[in-house]
């Protein structure tokens, strides 16, 4: 399930009367939908209204370093900025846009038009940052798609770079788009954050892939800070330790390690990310079964012959020594929920014979639902028809079989960088 989950922040600050707060009331018709969210992480933070009546909705906002929000009025998105947190405002949604000394409500489209006249200096800077990185992202996307030197394989909702093209594109971006901006507001620009998340992927995931090998977490943080200056390193460190898709245990460990370096807004974002992951893991029943066999081919033939579910199969070949496999399986859980009615899942650890107890502990710890084949011979994978027929050389490697065990499709690209497997599973399931 890939639907977005929105989690509200409990505004416990209201119990402390000394804290100042602004009341923003929206007047509207009945059955009108209003959302107030973080401008950069709307998928994580949505603010609950204090009061919601049929024709009015009131939000009470407490002090932050910069009062900037994403506002959704039915299907139209706006940015909301408030200068003085002690002032109260009433907004008629039929004519929501305002631009004066104390409050700004502007559609996202107009915000990015480049034609705004803004009186507040910080808003001017934020607007210029967002516009700048919007153009930069468009330029980089065009370059990656149009020039083979900088691009790679595209399609299935993703772009995948080779080591060489990632290095070229990263160097091009750093040489041409290296600008300095005010540190305490850059985090409110979604385009700034997207740009540096892309730089992280190009530099650490595709080019400098061994940068963190053998390092402790605090050393990883220092490595990023030495590679990049502030405020860019702040965005990169935050993305490295708190990106969506990391396991709950890792998120909690990272938070305990780094929370002293986070501001209040960043703490809220991380806490909501942790809560989202907790609810996600609680919603998944840990159904784990094992298939034991000397070899892979014989064990799979027996398993399919005994299975009466009338479902197709997804075989997942993986290695216990793959450092990214926990992240991969975390992403796979979402996909399993989407296609569970059409597929059985069999995970085949090709080197489980080396450390069988460690392999089983890893499976239980990460709650990897489905069946698990742990071959007992060192040459089981090397002799397997799956490996030899499909020339499996990298992991994870996915194979889709029909309900009779006949080959349908394979996928060698990780879920971390591609949505190909999802597309192929949905297509195969639709043919049943």
Short mmCIF file of C-alpha atoms in Angstrom, two decimals:
data_model
loop_
_atom_site.label_atom_id
_atom_site.label_comp_id
_atom_site.label_asym_id
_atom_site.label_seq_id
_atom_site.Cartn_x
_atom_site.Cartn_y
_atom_site.Cartn_z
CA UNK A 1 0.00 0.00 0.00
CA UNK A 2 1.58 3.22 -1.17
CA UNK A 3 -1.10 5.66 -0.16
CA UNK A 4 0.12 8.70 1.73
CA UNK A 5 -0.38 8.72 5.47
CA UNK A 6 -0.89 12.03 7.20
CA UNK A 7 -0.24 12.30 10.91
CA UNK A 8 -1.23 15.34 12.96
CA UNK A 9 1.01 16.99 15.49
CA UNK A 10 -0.54 17.13 18.95
CA UNK A 11 -0.30 20.77 19.87
CA UNK A 12 0.45 20.24 23.51
CA UNK A 13 1.92 23.73 23.68
CA UNK A 14 -1.59 25.08 24.22
CA UNK A 15 -1.61 23.85 27.81
CA UNK A 16 1.15 26.37 28.57
CA UNK A 17 -0.69 29.68 28.64
CA UNK A 18 2.44 31.80 28.47
CA UNK A 19 3.09 30.66 24.91
CA UNK A 20 1.74 32.94 22.21
CA UNK A 21 -0.47 31.49 19.48
CA UNK A 22 -2.19 32.69 16.35
CA UNK A 23 -5.73 31.75 15.42
CA UNK A 24 -6.51 31.39 11.71
CA UNK A 25 -10.19 30.83 10.91
CA UNK A 26 -11.34 29.82 7.43
CA UNK A 27 -14.93 30.64 6.44
CA UNK A 28 -16.34 28.29 3.83
CA UNK A 29 -19.34 26.38 2.54
CA UNK A 30 -20.33 23.01 3.96
CA UNK A 31 -18.34 19.92 2.94
CA UNK A 32 -15.26 22.00 2.20
CA UNK A 33 -11.88 20.28 2.66
CA UNK A 34 -9.04 22.17 4.34
CA UNK A 35 -5.57 20.85 5.12
CA UNK A 36 -2.67 22.61 6.79
CA UNK A 37 0.66 20.83 6.40
CA UNK A 38 4.41 21.23 6.55
CA UNK A 39 5.55 22.79 3.22
CA UNK A 40 8.43 20.36 2.71
CA UNK A 41 7.16 17.17 4.40
CA UNK A 42 3.37 17.24 3.87
CA UNK A 43 3.28 13.45 3.76
CA UNK A 44 4.41 13.41 7.40
CA UNK A 45 2.95 16.44 9.13
CA UNK A 46 -0.63 17.65 8.97
CA UNK A 47 -1.91 20.05 11.62
CA UNK A 48 -5.23 19.25 13.25
CA UNK A 49 -7.75 22.10 13.45
CA UNK A 50 -8.69 23.30 16.92
CA UNK A 51 -12.33 23.65 15.87
CA UNK A 52 -14.12 22.35 12.77
CA UNK A 53 -17.66 23.51 12.14
CA UNK A 54 -19.79 23.02 9.00
CA UNK A 55 -18.94 26.50 7.66
CA UNK A 56 -15.71 27.40 9.46
CA UNK A 57 -12.43 25.74 10.43
CA UNK A 58 -10.01 27.18 12.97
CA UNK A 59 -6.33 26.37 13.36
CA UNK A 60 -4.28 27.56 16.30
CA UNK A 61 -0.60 27.93 15.44
CA UNK A 62 2.16 28.15 17.99
CA UNK A 63 5.54 29.83 17.76
CA UNK A 64 8.17 28.48 15.40
CA UNK A 65 11.26 30.06 13.89
CA UNK A 66 9.41 30.77 10.64
CA UNK A 67 5.62 30.50 10.18
CA UNK A 68 5.29 29.00 6.71
CA UNK A 69 2.79 26.27 5.77
CA UNK A 70 1.26 24.39 2.87
CA UNK A 71 -2.48 25.10 2.74
CA UNK A 72 -4.93 23.01 0.71
CA UNK A 73 -8.38 24.42 -0.03
CA UNK A 74 -10.29 21.62 -1.73
CA UNK A 75 -8.05 20.77 -4.70
CA UNK A 76 -5.98 23.97 -4.81
CA UNK A 77 -2.70 24.34 -2.92
CA UNK A 78 -1.49 27.58 -1.38
CA UNK A 79 1.36 28.75 0.80
CA UNK A 80 0.44 30.46 4.06
CA UNK A 81 2.85 32.75 5.90
CA UNK A 82 2.15 34.66 9.12
CA UNK A 83 4.51 37.33 10.39
CA UNK A 84 3.19 37.88 13.92
CA UNK A 85 2.09 34.80 15.84
CA UNK A 86 0.12 37.02 18.27
CA UNK A 87 -2.38 38.15 15.61
CA UNK A 88 -5.63 36.41 14.68
CA UNK A 89 -6.90 36.15 11.11
CA UNK A 90 -10.16 35.28 9.39
CA UNK A 91 -10.00 34.08 5.80
CA UNK A 92 -12.89 33.82 3.34
CA UNK A 93 -11.97 30.87 1.13
CA UNK A 94 -13.91 32.22 -1.86
CA UNK A 95 -11.17 34.88 -2.09
CA UNK A 96 -8.29 33.42 -0.09
CA UNK A 97 -5.24 35.13 -1.58
CA UNK A 98 -3.72 37.88 0.56
CA UNK A 99 -0.40 39.66 0.42
CA UNK A 100 0.32 42.29 3.03
CA UNK A 101 2.72 43.07 5.87
CA UNK A 102 1.27 40.47 8.27
CA UNK A 103 0.01 37.55 6.19
CA UNK A 104 0.57 35.91 2.82
CA UNK A 105 -1.76 33.42 1.18
CA UNK A 106 -0.70 32.67 -2.36
CA UNK A 107 -1.35 29.74 -4.65
CA UNK A 108 1.65 27.50 -5.29
CA UNK A 109 1.28 28.35 -8.98
CA UNK A 110 1.55 32.09 -8.31
CA UNK A 111 4.35 31.57 -5.78
CA UNK A 112 6.42 30.00 -8.53
CA UNK A 113 5.44 32.47 -11.24
CA UNK A 114 8.29 34.84 -10.36
CA UNK A 115 5.92 37.82 -10.41
CA UNK A 116 5.23 38.24 -6.70
CA UNK A 117 5.83 41.53 -4.91
CA UNK A 118 6.76 40.60 -1.33
CA UNK A 119 7.33 43.04 1.50
CA UNK A 120 8.99 40.67 3.97
CA UNK A 121 12.73 40.12 3.43
CA UNK A 122 12.71 36.47 4.53
CA UNK A 123 9.78 35.68 2.26
CA UNK A 124 11.64 37.30 -0.64
CA UNK A 125 14.67 35.13 0.06
CA UNK A 126 12.59 31.96 0.43
CA UNK A 127 10.76 32.70 -2.80
CA UNK A 128 14.03 33.29 -4.66
CA UNK A 129 15.47 30.03 -3.26
CA UNK A 130 12.42 28.03 -4.30
CA UNK A 131 12.34 29.56 -7.78
CA UNK A 132 16.05 29.03 -8.26
CA UNK A 133 15.97 25.33 -7.35
CA UNK A 134 12.78 24.76 -9.33
CA UNK A 135 14.66 25.87 -12.46
CA UNK A 136 17.76 23.90 -11.43
CA UNK A 137 15.75 20.67 -11.01
CA UNK A 138 14.11 21.18 -14.39
CA UNK A 139 17.52 21.74 -16.01
CA UNK A 140 19.03 18.64 -14.38
CA UNK A 141 16.05 16.49 -15.34
CA UNK A 142 16.28 17.70 -18.94
CA UNK A 143 20.03 17.03 -19.01
CA UNK A 144 19.65 13.55 -17.54
CA UNK A 145 16.96 12.64 -20.07
CA UNK A 146 18.51 14.21 -23.17
CA UNK A 147 22.26 13.67 -22.84
CA UNK A 148 23.66 10.14 -22.59
CA UNK A 149 26.74 11.43 -20.73
CA UNK A 150 24.57 12.40 -17.76
CA UNK A 151 21.64 10.03 -17.97
CA UNK A 152 20.98 6.34 -17.72
CA UNK A 153 18.05 4.00 -17.95
CA UNK A 154 14.68 5.69 -17.51
CA UNK A 155 11.10 4.55 -17.20
CA UNK A 156 8.95 2.87 -14.57
CA UNK A 157 8.76 6.15 -12.63
CA UNK A 158 12.50 6.36 -12.02
CA UNK A 159 15.85 7.32 -13.49
CA UNK A 160 18.86 5.14 -12.73
CA UNK A 161 22.41 6.42 -13.13
CA UNK A 162 25.55 4.47 -13.77
CA UNK A 163 28.67 5.22 -11.69
CA UNK A 164 30.15 7.33 -14.49
CA UNK A 165 27.02 9.29 -15.45
CA UNK A 166 26.20 9.98 -11.77
CA UNK A 167 29.69 11.42 -11.27
CA UNK A 168 29.38 13.63 -14.34
CA UNK A 169 25.92 14.91 -13.43
CA UNK A 170 26.90 15.56 -9.81
CA UNK A 171 30.01 17.49 -10.85
CA UNK A 172 28.02 19.47 -13.40
CA UNK A 173 25.40 20.42 -10.80
CA UNK A 174 27.95 21.43 -8.16
CA UNK A 175 29.99 23.50 -10.63
CA UNK A 176 26.99 25.32 -12.11
CA UNK A 177 24.44 25.58 -9.30
CA UNK A 178 26.49 26.24 -6.18
CA UNK A 179 24.70 29.12 -4.44
CA UNK A 180 24.69 30.27 -0.82
CA UNK A 181 21.42 31.03 0.93
CA UNK A 182 20.24 31.88 4.44
CA UNK A 183 20.49 28.72 6.50
CA UNK A 184 17.45 29.09 8.76
CA UNK A 185 14.89 29.26 5.91
CA UNK A 186 16.24 26.91 3.20
CA UNK A 187 14.50 23.95 4.85
CA UNK A 188 11.11 25.48 4.01
CA UNK A 189 11.78 25.28 0.27
CA UNK A 190 10.61 21.94 -1.10
CA UNK A 191 12.72 22.41 -4.24
CA UNK A 192 15.88 23.08 -2.21
CA UNK A 193 15.28 19.88 -0.22
CA UNK A 194 14.54 17.85 -3.38
CA UNK A 195 17.71 19.14 -5.04
CA UNK A 196 19.99 18.11 -2.18
CA UNK A 197 18.27 14.76 -1.82
CA UNK A 198 19.09 14.21 -5.50
CA UNK A 199 22.71 15.25 -4.87
CA UNK A 200 22.85 12.73 -2.02
CA UNK A 201 21.65 9.96 -4.34
CA UNK A 202 24.06 10.87 -7.13
CA UNK A 203 27.06 11.18 -4.83
CA UNK A 204 26.56 8.46 -2.22
CA UNK A 205 24.23 5.92 -3.82
CA UNK A 206 25.55 5.89 -7.41
CA UNK A 207 29.06 7.40 -7.45
CA UNK A 208 30.83 7.30 -4.07
CA UNK A 209 29.12 4.06 -3.02
CA UNK A 210 31.70 2.98 -0.44
CA UNK A 211 31.81 6.32 1.41
CA UNK A 212 30.30 4.93 4.63
CA UNK A 213 31.78 1.44 4.53
CA UNK A 214 33.10 0.44 7.95
CA UNK A 215 32.11 3.75 9.58
CA UNK A 216 30.09 4.20 12.75
CA UNK A 217 27.01 6.42 12.56
CA UNK A 218 28.67 9.46 14.10
CA UNK A 219 31.57 8.98 11.66
CA UNK A 220 29.07 8.89 8.78
CA UNK A 221 27.74 12.25 9.92
CA UNK A 222 31.27 13.66 10.06
CA UNK A 223 32.00 12.26 6.59
CA UNK A 224 29.01 14.10 5.10
CA UNK A 225 29.95 17.32 6.92
CA UNK A 226 33.50 17.11 5.58
CA UNK A 227 32.27 16.44 2.03
CA UNK A 228 29.83 19.37 2.01
CA UNK A 229 29.64 22.71 3.81
CA UNK A 230 26.68 24.18 5.69
CA UNK A 231 23.77 24.46 5.19
CA UNK A 232 23.93 21.78 2.47
CA UNK A 233 25.46 19.19 4.81
CA UNK A 234 22.53 19.69 7.21
CA UNK A 235 20.04 18.68 4.51
CA UNK A 236 22.21 15.71 3.49
CA UNK A 237 22.69 14.47 7.07
CA UNK A 238 18.96 14.73 7.74
CA UNK A 239 18.13 12.76 4.58
CA UNK A 240 20.76 10.12 5.30
CA UNK A 241 19.52 9.36 8.81
CA UNK A 242 15.79 10.07 8.50
CA UNK A 243 14.63 9.17 4.99
CA UNK A 244 11.38 7.33 4.39
CA UNK A 245 11.95 3.60 4.02
CA UNK A 246 14.45 3.09 6.84
CA UNK A 247 13.46 0.40 9.37
CA UNK A 248 11.88 1.54 12.64
CA UNK A 249 14.78 0.33 14.79
CA UNK A 250 17.25 2.35 12.71
CA UNK A 251 15.11 5.49 12.78
CA UNK A 252 14.80 5.31 16.57
CA UNK A 253 18.51 4.70 17.00
CA UNK A 254 19.37 7.61 14.72
CA UNK A 255 16.97 9.91 16.57
CA UNK A 256 18.52 9.13 19.95
CA UNK A 257 21.96 9.77 18.50
CA UNK A 258 21.19 13.05 16.71
CA UNK A 259 18.20 14.66 18.40
CA UNK A 260 20.47 17.14 20.18
CA UNK A 261 21.38 18.56 16.76
CA UNK A 262 17.77 18.91 15.53
CA UNK A 263 15.56 21.98 15.82
CA UNK A 264 11.94 21.70 16.99
CA UNK A 265 10.51 21.38 13.48
CA UNK A 266 12.99 18.65 12.54
CA UNK A 267 12.19 16.77 15.76
CA UNK A 268 8.49 16.88 14.88
CA UNK A 269 9.21 15.56 11.39
CA UNK A 270 11.31 12.67 12.73
CA UNK A 271 8.81 11.81 15.46
CA UNK A 272 6.02 11.63 12.90
CA UNK A 273 8.20 9.51 10.61
CA UNK A 274 8.85 7.10 13.49
CA UNK A 275 5.14 7.01 14.34
CA UNK A 276 4.27 6.32 10.70
CA UNK A 277 6.73 3.42 10.60
CA UNK A 278 5.38 2.02 13.89
CA UNK A 279 1.82 2.00 12.59
CA UNK A 280 2.99 0.50 9.34
CA UNK A 281 4.75 -2.36 11.09
CA UNK A 282 1.85 -2.96 13.48
CA UNK A 283 -0.53 -3.24 10.53
CA UNK A 284 1.51 -6.08 9.02
CA UNK A 285 1.03 -9.51 10.53
CA UNK A 286 4.32 -11.34 10.84
CA UNK A 287 3.49 -14.54 8.93
CA UNK A 288 6.76 -16.42 8.43
CA UNK A 289 7.22 -20.01 7.27
CA UNK A 290 10.33 -21.91 6.28
CA UNK A 291 11.05 -24.31 3.44
CA UNK A 292 14.07 -26.47 4.11
CA UNK A 293 15.81 -28.38 1.34
CA UNK A 294 19.18 -29.57 0.21
CA UNK A 295 18.84 -27.79 -3.11
CA UNK A 296 16.68 -25.00 -4.54
CA UNK A 297 15.05 -26.65 -7.56
CA UNK A 298 13.75 -29.72 -5.76
CA UNK A 299 12.52 -27.74 -2.76
CA UNK A 300 10.60 -25.33 -5.00
CA UNK A 301 9.05 -28.14 -7.08
CA UNK A 302 7.78 -29.85 -3.91
CA UNK A 303 6.49 -26.57 -2.48
CA UNK A 304 4.54 -25.65 -5.63
CA UNK A 305 3.15 -29.19 -5.97
CA UNK A 306 1.78 -29.06 -2.39
CA UNK A 307 0.40 -25.51 -2.64
CA UNK A 308 -3.37 -25.35 -3.23
CA UNK A 309 -3.74 -21.56 -3.04
CA UNK A 310 -4.15 -21.10 -6.83
CA UNK A 311 -1.86 -18.06 -6.64
CA UNK A 312 1.16 -17.13 -8.71
CA UNK A 313 4.59 -16.84 -7.08
CA UNK A 314 7.22 -14.19 -6.51
CA UNK A 315 10.67 -15.64 -5.84
CA UNK A 316 13.12 -13.27 -4.15
CA UNK A 317 16.77 -14.27 -4.40
CA UNK A 318 18.86 -12.43 -1.82
CA UNK A 319 22.08 -12.54 0.19
CA UNK A 320 22.46 -12.19 3.94
CA UNK A 321 25.64 -10.16 3.32
CA UNK A 322 23.85 -7.47 1.31
CA UNK A 323 24.01 -4.33 3.48
CA UNK A 324 20.93 -2.77 1.81
CA UNK A 325 18.65 -5.81 2.01
CA UNK A 326 16.81 -4.66 5.15
CA UNK A 327 15.79 -1.48 3.33
CA UNK A 328 14.81 -3.52 0.28
CA UNK A 329 12.55 -5.83 2.31
CA UNK A 330 10.99 -2.86 4.04
CA UNK A 331 9.94 -1.49 0.63
CA UNK A 332 8.82 -4.95 -0.49
CA UNK A 333 6.33 -5.14 2.40
CA UNK A 334 4.31 -2.29 0.88
CA UNK A 335 4.23 -4.10 -2.45
CA UNK A 336 3.17 -7.36 -0.81
CA UNK A 337 0.08 -5.70 0.62
CA UNK A 338 -0.92 -4.52 -2.86
CA UNK A 339 -0.64 -7.93 -4.58
CA UNK A 340 -1.15 -10.39 -1.70
CA UNK A 341 -4.38 -11.78 -3.20
CA UNK A 342 -2.59 -12.88 -6.37
CA UNK A 343 0.86 -13.99 -5.20
CA UNK A 344 2.70 -16.24 -2.79
CA UNK A 345 6.12 -14.94 -1.71
CA UNK A 346 9.16 -17.19 -1.46
CA UNK A 347 12.45 -15.65 -0.31
CA UNK A 348 15.54 -17.68 -1.21
CA UNK A 349 18.70 -16.77 0.69
CA UNK A 350 21.50 -18.05 -1.53
CA UNK A 351 24.14 -18.16 1.25
CA UNK A 352 21.96 -19.21 4.20
CA UNK A 353 24.07 -22.38 4.58
CA UNK A 354 26.95 -20.24 5.87
CA UNK A 355 25.08 -18.69 8.80
CA UNK A 356 21.63 -20.33 9.09
CA UNK A 357 20.86 -19.01 12.58
CA UNK A 358 21.90 -15.47 11.66
CA UNK A 359 19.71 -15.71 8.56
CA UNK A 360 16.65 -16.79 10.54
CA UNK A 361 17.26 -14.12 13.18
CA UNK A 362 17.45 -11.49 10.44
CA UNK A 363 14.16 -12.71 8.95
CA UNK A 364 12.35 -12.57 12.28
CA UNK A 365 13.87 -9.24 13.31
CA UNK A 366 12.77 -7.60 10.07
CA UNK A 367 9.38 -9.39 9.99
CA UNK A 368 9.81 -10.59 6.42
CA UNK A 369 6.45 -12.23 5.76
CA UNK A 370 6.06 -15.20 3.46
CA UNK A 371 7.94 -18.45 2.90
CA UNK A 372 11.72 -18.69 3.19
CA UNK A 373 13.87 -21.30 1.48
CA UNK A 374 17.21 -21.83 3.21
CA UNK A 375 19.23 -24.24 1.01
CA UNK A 376 21.56 -26.49 2.95
CA UNK A 377 24.27 -27.05 0.33
CA UNK A 378 27.00 -24.58 -0.57
CA UNK A 379 26.53 -25.25 -4.29
CA UNK A 380 22.71 -25.19 -4.23
CA UNK A 381 22.45 -21.78 -5.87
CA UNK A 382 25.30 -22.37 -8.32
CA UNK A 383 23.57 -25.55 -9.59
CA UNK A 384 20.05 -24.10 -9.67
CA UNK A 385 18.25 -23.84 -13.00
CA UNK A 386 16.97 -20.42 -11.95
CA UNK A 387 20.50 -19.08 -11.66
CA UNK A 388 21.74 -20.71 -14.84
CA UNK A 389 18.69 -20.07 -17.05
CA UNK A 390 18.32 -16.43 -16.02
CA UNK A 391 22.03 -15.75 -15.42
CA UNK A 392 21.45 -14.28 -11.95
CA UNK A 393 24.49 -12.23 -10.93
CA UNK A 394 23.19 -9.48 -8.65
CA UNK A 395 20.83 -9.30 -5.68
CA UNK A 396 18.04 -8.95 -4.93
CA UNK A 397 16.75 -10.74 -8.02
CA UNK A 398 13.02 -11.27 -8.52
CA UNK A 399 11.30 -14.03 -10.52
CA UNK A 400 7.55 -14.14 -11.23
CA UNK A 401 6.06 -17.61 -11.78
CA UNK A 402 2.50 -18.59 -12.67
CA UNK A 403 0.46 -20.89 -10.42
CA UNK A 404 1.97 -23.94 -12.15
CA UNK A 405 5.50 -22.72 -11.48
CA UNK A 406 6.17 -21.66 -15.07
CA UNK A 407 8.32 -18.58 -15.68
CA UNK A 408 6.52 -15.29 -16.47
CA UNK A 409 8.94 -12.44 -15.86
CA UNK A 410 12.07 -11.46 -13.92
CA UNK A 411 13.42 -8.23 -12.48
CA UNK A 412 17.01 -7.49 -11.49
CA UNK A 413 16.60 -3.88 -10.40
CA UNK A 414 16.26 -3.08 -6.70
CA UNK A 415 13.08 -1.52 -5.31
CA UNK A 416 15.33 1.13 -3.76
CA UNK A 417 15.89 2.68 -7.18
CA UNK A 418 13.05 1.40 -9.37
CA UNK A 419 9.31 0.65 -9.48
CA UNK A 420 9.71 -1.93 -12.23
CA UNK A 421 8.78 -4.89 -10.03
CA UNK A 422 5.52 -3.26 -9.00
CA UNK A 423 4.56 -2.67 -12.62
CA UNK A 424 5.36 -6.27 -13.56
CA UNK A 425 3.49 -7.79 -10.62
CA UNK A 426 0.38 -5.72 -11.27
CA UNK A 427 0.50 -6.66 -14.95
CA UNK A 428 1.00 -10.36 -14.18
CA UNK A 429 -1.79 -10.32 -11.57
CA UNK A 430 -4.21 -8.71 -14.02
CA UNK A 431 -3.76 -11.64 -16.42
CA UNK A 432 -4.98 -14.21 -13.91
#
